[in-house]
Structures are given as structure tokens and as C-alpha cells.
């Protein structure tokens, strides 16, 4: 976020200390990162350039999810389901004193977080940006079984073997140059994070059909954990959705600009 001052903050919510950073001035945008990473890891990955968002006159608040990065969390499985993480996001908006609808950006797990928060409290949000939606609905079962087996393995054998196997798997070709990083949740909490994700899914399509908020979906190709089938089904379910699919690393590099343009407060909103 070149050229923009960043303020660090913390707030307590449901027994955890959640860390966030606050930059820029203007209409509020909040960002929820993906599972196992953090704000700092996302920055090291270099996937998303937030500078265009701040340059466009928006205030951007990014936070570390419960037990991720610099936020704390307990080994309680239900704390890491998408609805529980959505409660943390709504708590952050309350802590920030947001009186007007905010823009929201969510990546993978953060996409689930944002959608559950928006379905629960649509009046708190203006526009949504959903990055690499996670596998959902018909394709979620296999992912859930893998998460539960991983949680058992971490408890039985420790985290090192699971982490080594995870870091050894190749990523999607479109982002093959992006390095993998160890998970940020501590080992004592990692099984609960895995089981919380296993118990999660995106909101039902019928609930999404009632969510009349403009949504930009940014997906990439050839990623089984974030299949295009989910992104396409999400675009069909949401009444005001635009879908863009990237097939090259260079096109992923345009996402910061696309996000800034979509969240521009002067952009006309489609009629409800």
C-alpha cells in the first residue's frame, strides 16, 4: 500500500483479540483473507495490490481472522465455521463505528465469511468482491472429508508432516510463481480450524438469491480447491453478480485495479 499510512489496531470479540490495519480515508472497505494465511502472508505472496483501492479514495481495513496471523483464538471447532467468522466481521464493523454500508472483499475462506455476513445483515454492506470462491455445495463433501482427516492427523502425528505435504503440493498453474507458506494458526488450534472449515459451506443458493447487493466475482482457472463451477454457480445465484475469470498471472495482476473500479463510490449501482 505504497504512499499510504497504515494504523494498527486490535479489538476483543467473543473471547479473542482480533488484529487489523486501517489505511486511507473515505468510504469504508473491509477485507477478509483466505484460510491459514494472514494479512502479512498475503502481502508476501504478492497476489493482491491494494494500492489502487486506496488511491481511489477509499478507506481499507484488513484484519487477521480468528487464530490467524496476529489474532488470537481458542481450540473450539465452532469458532471457525463461516457463520462464526461472519460474526467476527460484523463485530469489526461495529468496533469501527461503521454507520453506512461498507464494501467488503473476501478471498476463499474470506469469501464465505463475507457472504454469510451479508446474508445475515445485508444493510451493513454496499458492494461485495468475492475472490477465488472456495469449493461449495455439491463439491464441498470431498474437501470436508480431507479437512477432517487432516485434523485427525495433526492431533495424532503433529503438524509438521501435514504442513510438509501441504507445501509440497503444486498450486494452480495461473499462480505457479506464488510461493506457499506454512499455516499461521498455531498447532494447538489448527485441528479446530480444519474442522470448522469442514463444517462450513457457502450460504444456500436460495439465500443468495435474496441478497440484492452488487457482487464482483474474481476467479482463476484449474484450481480444484476453488473450482470454476463454484464461481459460476455463485454468479448464477446472486441477482447482481459479475464474473471475471483469469487464466494468466498477468490478468490476476489486474485484480487490484478491477476491485478499485468496482468499489468506486461514484459507480452507479444497478436498480434493485
Short mmCIF file of C-alpha atoms in Angstrom, two decimals:
data_model
loop_
_atom_site.label_atom_id
_atom_site.label_comp_id
_atom_site.label_asym_id
_atom_site.label_seq_id
_atom_site.Cartn_x
_atom_site.Cartn_y
_atom_site.Cartn_z
CA UNK A 1 0.00 0.00 0.00
CA UNK A 2 2.60 2.40 -1.22
CA UNK A 3 2.32 6.01 -0.09
CA UNK A 4 -0.47 5.41 2.42
CA UNK A 5 -0.09 5.49 6.20
CA UNK A 6 -1.27 2.35 7.97
CA UNK A 7 -2.55 2.27 11.57
CA UNK A 8 -2.59 -1.00 13.53
CA UNK A 9 -5.48 -1.79 15.85
CA UNK A 10 -6.94 -4.59 17.96
CA UNK A 11 -10.37 -5.32 19.38
CA UNK A 12 -11.79 -8.04 21.57
CA UNK A 13 -14.69 -10.11 20.27
CA UNK A 14 -16.14 -13.38 21.55
CA UNK A 15 -13.07 -14.17 23.64
CA UNK A 16 -10.42 -13.38 21.01
CA UNK A 17 -8.18 -10.41 20.24
CA UNK A 18 -8.55 -9.61 16.54
CA UNK A 19 -5.80 -7.57 14.87
CA UNK A 20 -6.44 -5.24 11.95
CA UNK A 21 -4.84 -2.46 9.94
CA UNK A 22 -6.56 0.73 8.84
CA UNK A 23 -5.43 2.86 5.89
CA UNK A 24 -6.84 5.63 3.77
CA UNK A 25 -9.86 7.88 4.12
CA UNK A 26 -13.28 7.81 2.58
CA UNK A 27 -15.98 5.13 2.26
CA UNK A 28 -15.09 2.00 4.22
CA UNK A 29 -13.98 -1.27 2.64
CA UNK A 30 -13.16 -4.33 4.77
CA UNK A 31 -11.09 -7.29 3.61
CA UNK A 32 -11.22 -10.89 4.90
CA UNK A 33 -8.30 -13.11 3.84
CA UNK A 34 -8.23 -16.81 2.99
CA UNK A 35 -7.82 -19.78 5.27
CA UNK A 36 -4.49 -20.48 7.01
CA UNK A 37 -2.83 -17.25 5.82
CA UNK A 38 -2.91 -13.69 7.20
CA UNK A 39 -2.53 -10.10 6.06
CA UNK A 40 1.26 -10.40 6.24
CA UNK A 41 1.34 -13.68 4.31
CA UNK A 42 -0.94 -12.26 1.63
CA UNK A 43 1.47 -9.36 1.25
CA UNK A 44 4.42 -11.74 0.93
CA UNK A 45 2.52 -13.77 -1.67
CA UNK A 46 2.14 -10.62 -3.74
CA UNK A 47 -1.19 -11.62 -5.28
CA UNK A 48 -3.29 -8.58 -4.44
CA UNK A 49 -2.18 -4.97 -4.85
CA UNK A 50 -4.30 -2.80 -2.57
CA UNK A 51 -2.73 0.48 -3.68
CA UNK A 52 -5.37 1.16 -6.38
CA UNK A 53 -8.13 0.79 -3.78
CA UNK A 54 -6.54 3.42 -1.54
CA UNK A 55 -5.60 5.65 -4.47
CA UNK A 56 -9.28 5.71 -5.48
CA UNK A 57 -10.23 7.45 -2.22
CA UNK A 58 -11.40 4.51 -0.14
CA UNK A 59 -10.61 3.54 3.43
CA UNK A 60 -9.35 -0.05 3.59
CA UNK A 61 -9.42 -2.14 6.77
CA UNK A 62 -7.78 -5.57 6.58
CA UNK A 63 -7.89 -7.91 9.55
CA UNK A 64 -6.44 -11.25 10.60
CA UNK A 65 -9.13 -13.87 11.08
CA UNK A 66 -9.51 -15.52 14.47
CA UNK A 67 -6.35 -17.57 15.33
CA UNK A 68 -4.67 -16.44 12.10
CA UNK A 69 -1.72 -14.08 11.88
CA UNK A 70 -1.64 -11.70 14.84
CA UNK A 71 -5.16 -12.55 16.05
CA UNK A 72 -5.78 -14.97 18.88
CA UNK A 73 -8.20 -17.87 19.08
CA UNK A 74 -9.04 -20.96 21.10
CA UNK A 75 -9.25 -24.62 20.02
CA UNK A 76 -13.03 -24.56 19.61
CA UNK A 77 -14.21 -26.10 16.33
CA UNK A 78 -17.36 -24.00 16.02
CA UNK A 79 -15.36 -20.75 16.23
CA UNK A 80 -14.01 -21.37 12.71
CA UNK A 81 -17.15 -22.07 10.72
CA UNK A 82 -18.07 -19.49 8.10
CA UNK A 83 -21.07 -18.21 10.13
CA UNK A 84 -18.87 -17.73 13.22
CA UNK A 85 -16.22 -15.93 11.18
CA UNK A 86 -19.00 -13.78 9.73
CA UNK A 87 -19.92 -12.80 13.28
CA UNK A 88 -16.33 -11.61 13.75
CA UNK A 89 -16.59 -9.50 10.60
CA UNK A 90 -19.82 -7.90 11.80
CA UNK A 91 -18.14 -7.31 15.15
CA UNK A 92 -15.32 -5.49 13.38
CA UNK A 93 -17.80 -3.20 11.62
CA UNK A 94 -19.35 -2.44 14.99
CA UNK A 95 -15.94 -1.74 16.53
CA UNK A 96 -15.10 0.62 13.66
CA UNK A 97 -18.33 2.51 14.25
CA UNK A 98 -19.48 1.98 10.66
CA UNK A 99 -22.75 3.84 10.23
CA UNK A 100 -23.02 3.46 6.45
CA UNK A 101 -22.93 0.30 4.34
CA UNK A 102 -19.35 -0.85 3.72
CA UNK A 103 -17.74 -2.51 0.75
CA UNK A 104 -16.43 -5.99 1.51
CA UNK A 105 -13.72 -8.07 -0.13
CA UNK A 106 -13.27 -11.73 0.79
CA UNK A 107 -10.82 -14.32 -0.54
CA UNK A 108 -11.59 -18.05 -0.31
CA UNK A 109 -12.48 -18.55 3.38
CA UNK A 110 -12.98 -14.79 3.48
CA UNK A 111 -15.47 -15.14 0.61
CA UNK A 112 -17.53 -17.47 2.79
CA UNK A 113 -17.15 -15.06 5.69
CA UNK A 114 -18.37 -12.09 3.64
CA UNK A 115 -21.31 -13.93 2.10
CA UNK A 116 -22.60 -15.22 5.43
CA UNK A 117 -22.25 -11.75 6.97
CA UNK A 118 -24.06 -10.14 4.03
CA UNK A 119 -26.90 -12.67 4.07
CA UNK A 120 -27.32 -12.11 7.82
CA UNK A 121 -27.05 -8.30 7.73
CA UNK A 122 -27.40 -7.06 4.13
CA UNK A 123 -27.85 -3.47 5.26
CA UNK A 124 -24.28 -3.38 6.55
CA UNK A 125 -22.84 -3.81 3.05
CA UNK A 126 -22.85 -1.85 -0.20
CA UNK A 127 -20.85 -3.91 -2.72
CA UNK A 128 -19.14 -7.28 -2.46
CA UNK A 129 -15.96 -8.53 -4.11
CA UNK A 130 -15.56 -12.31 -3.91
CA UNK A 131 -12.08 -13.59 -4.72
CA UNK A 132 -11.43 -17.25 -5.65
CA UNK A 133 -14.65 -18.64 -4.13
CA UNK A 134 -13.97 -21.92 -2.30
CA UNK A 135 -15.42 -25.24 -3.31
CA UNK A 136 -19.08 -25.30 -2.26
CA UNK A 137 -22.34 -27.23 -2.30
CA UNK A 138 -22.04 -30.36 -4.48
CA UNK A 139 -18.23 -30.30 -4.48
CA UNK A 140 -17.78 -29.46 -0.78
CA UNK A 141 -18.00 -33.01 0.58
CA UNK A 142 -14.58 -34.21 -0.56
CA UNK A 143 -12.93 -31.08 0.81
CA UNK A 144 -14.70 -31.54 4.16
CA UNK A 145 -13.54 -35.15 4.43
CA UNK A 146 -9.95 -34.09 3.70
CA UNK A 147 -10.12 -31.37 6.37
CA UNK A 148 -11.42 -33.80 8.99
CA UNK A 149 -8.72 -36.34 8.13
CA UNK A 150 -6.09 -33.60 8.31
CA UNK A 151 -7.33 -32.51 11.73
CA UNK A 152 -7.04 -36.09 12.99
CA UNK A 153 -3.53 -36.39 11.52
CA UNK A 154 -2.33 -33.16 13.14
CA UNK A 155 -3.62 -34.31 16.52
CA UNK A 156 -2.11 -37.78 16.10
CA UNK A 157 1.24 -37.00 14.48
CA UNK A 158 1.80 -33.28 14.94
CA UNK A 159 1.57 -30.51 12.36
CA UNK A 160 4.97 -30.87 10.67
CA UNK A 161 4.11 -33.79 8.36
CA UNK A 162 0.79 -32.24 7.33
CA UNK A 163 2.44 -28.89 6.65
CA UNK A 164 5.22 -30.51 4.60
CA UNK A 165 2.70 -32.37 2.45
CA UNK A 166 0.61 -29.25 2.01
CA UNK A 167 3.58 -27.12 0.99
CA UNK A 168 4.70 -29.82 -1.43
CA UNK A 169 1.50 -29.78 -3.47
CA UNK A 170 1.68 -27.68 -6.65
CA UNK A 171 -0.66 -24.73 -6.89
CA UNK A 172 -2.76 -23.71 -9.89
CA UNK A 173 -0.68 -23.02 -12.99
CA UNK A 174 -2.06 -19.47 -13.21
CA UNK A 175 -0.31 -18.58 -9.94
CA UNK A 176 2.52 -21.13 -10.05
CA UNK A 177 5.08 -18.41 -9.26
CA UNK A 178 3.46 -17.64 -5.89
CA UNK A 179 5.30 -19.37 -3.03
CA UNK A 180 3.48 -21.46 -0.45
CA UNK A 181 3.70 -20.55 3.23
CA UNK A 182 3.12 -22.54 6.43
CA UNK A 183 -0.30 -22.03 8.04
CA UNK A 184 -0.45 -19.20 10.54
CA UNK A 185 -2.83 -20.78 13.10
CA UNK A 186 -0.78 -22.34 15.92
CA UNK A 187 -0.65 -26.12 16.13
CA UNK A 188 -2.92 -26.30 19.18
CA UNK A 189 -5.69 -24.53 17.24
CA UNK A 190 -5.06 -25.94 13.75
CA UNK A 191 -7.30 -29.03 14.14
CA UNK A 192 -10.20 -26.81 15.22
CA UNK A 193 -9.67 -24.53 12.21
CA UNK A 194 -9.71 -27.57 9.92
CA UNK A 195 -12.86 -28.99 11.49
CA UNK A 196 -14.55 -25.60 11.39
CA UNK A 197 -13.86 -25.37 7.67
CA UNK A 198 -15.08 -28.94 7.22
CA UNK A 199 -18.39 -27.96 8.80
CA UNK A 200 -18.75 -24.88 6.58
CA UNK A 201 -20.32 -24.14 3.23
CA UNK A 202 -21.41 -21.06 1.34
CA UNK A 203 -24.96 -19.86 2.04
CA UNK A 204 -27.66 -21.79 0.22
CA UNK A 205 -28.41 -20.55 -3.31
CA UNK A 206 -31.92 -19.56 -2.22
CA UNK A 207 -30.48 -17.28 0.47
CA UNK A 208 -28.05 -15.77 -2.04
CA UNK A 209 -30.88 -15.13 -4.49
CA UNK A 210 -32.41 -12.76 -1.94
CA UNK A 211 -29.13 -10.85 -1.47
CA UNK A 212 -29.60 -7.83 -3.67
CA UNK A 213 -26.10 -6.40 -3.45
CA UNK A 214 -23.79 -5.88 -6.45
CA UNK A 215 -21.06 -8.52 -6.39
CA UNK A 216 -17.88 -8.90 -8.42
CA UNK A 217 -16.54 -12.46 -8.55
CA UNK A 218 -12.87 -12.85 -9.47
CA UNK A 219 -11.78 -16.44 -10.07
CA UNK A 220 -8.87 -18.25 -11.67
CA UNK A 221 -8.74 -21.45 -13.66
CA UNK A 222 -7.64 -25.01 -12.86
CA UNK A 223 -7.79 -24.91 -9.06
CA UNK A 224 -9.68 -27.89 -7.53
CA UNK A 225 -9.95 -26.15 -4.16
CA UNK A 226 -11.54 -23.11 -5.83
CA UNK A 227 -13.29 -24.63 -8.86
CA UNK A 228 -14.82 -22.52 -11.58
CA UNK A 229 -18.03 -24.49 -11.07
CA UNK A 230 -18.45 -22.77 -7.70
CA UNK A 231 -17.72 -19.32 -9.12
CA UNK A 232 -20.18 -19.88 -11.97
CA UNK A 233 -22.90 -21.23 -9.65
CA UNK A 234 -22.34 -18.26 -7.34
CA UNK A 235 -22.70 -15.86 -10.26
CA UNK A 236 -25.96 -17.59 -11.21
CA UNK A 237 -27.32 -17.47 -7.65
CA UNK A 238 -26.55 -13.83 -6.87
CA UNK A 239 -29.00 -11.47 -8.60
CA UNK A 240 -26.45 -8.70 -9.31
CA UNK A 241 -23.16 -10.51 -9.99
CA UNK A 242 -20.35 -10.01 -12.49
CA UNK A 243 -17.85 -12.86 -13.01
CA UNK A 244 -14.31 -12.48 -14.32
CA UNK A 245 -12.02 -15.50 -14.78
CA UNK A 246 -8.25 -15.10 -15.01
CA UNK A 247 -6.20 -17.63 -16.95
CA UNK A 248 -2.82 -15.88 -16.79
CA UNK A 249 -0.72 -14.44 -13.99
CA UNK A 250 -0.72 -11.09 -15.77
CA UNK A 251 -4.51 -10.98 -15.65
CA UNK A 252 -4.53 -11.80 -11.93
CA UNK A 253 -2.29 -8.74 -11.62
CA UNK A 254 -5.22 -6.58 -12.79
CA UNK A 255 -7.40 -7.54 -9.83
CA UNK A 256 -6.36 -4.59 -7.66
CA UNK A 257 -7.48 -2.17 -10.37
CA UNK A 258 -10.69 -4.13 -11.00
CA UNK A 259 -11.53 -4.13 -7.30
CA UNK A 260 -10.91 -0.39 -7.02
CA UNK A 261 -13.10 0.36 -10.03
CA UNK A 262 -15.92 -1.85 -8.78
CA UNK A 263 -15.90 -0.36 -5.29
CA UNK A 264 -15.70 3.24 -6.55
CA UNK A 265 -18.49 5.05 -4.67
CA UNK A 266 -19.31 7.12 -7.77
CA UNK A 267 -20.04 3.98 -9.80
CA UNK A 268 -23.81 3.70 -10.42
CA UNK A 269 -25.47 0.86 -8.58
CA UNK A 270 -27.89 -1.32 -10.57
CA UNK A 271 -31.55 -0.81 -9.72
CA UNK A 272 -32.93 -3.35 -7.22
#
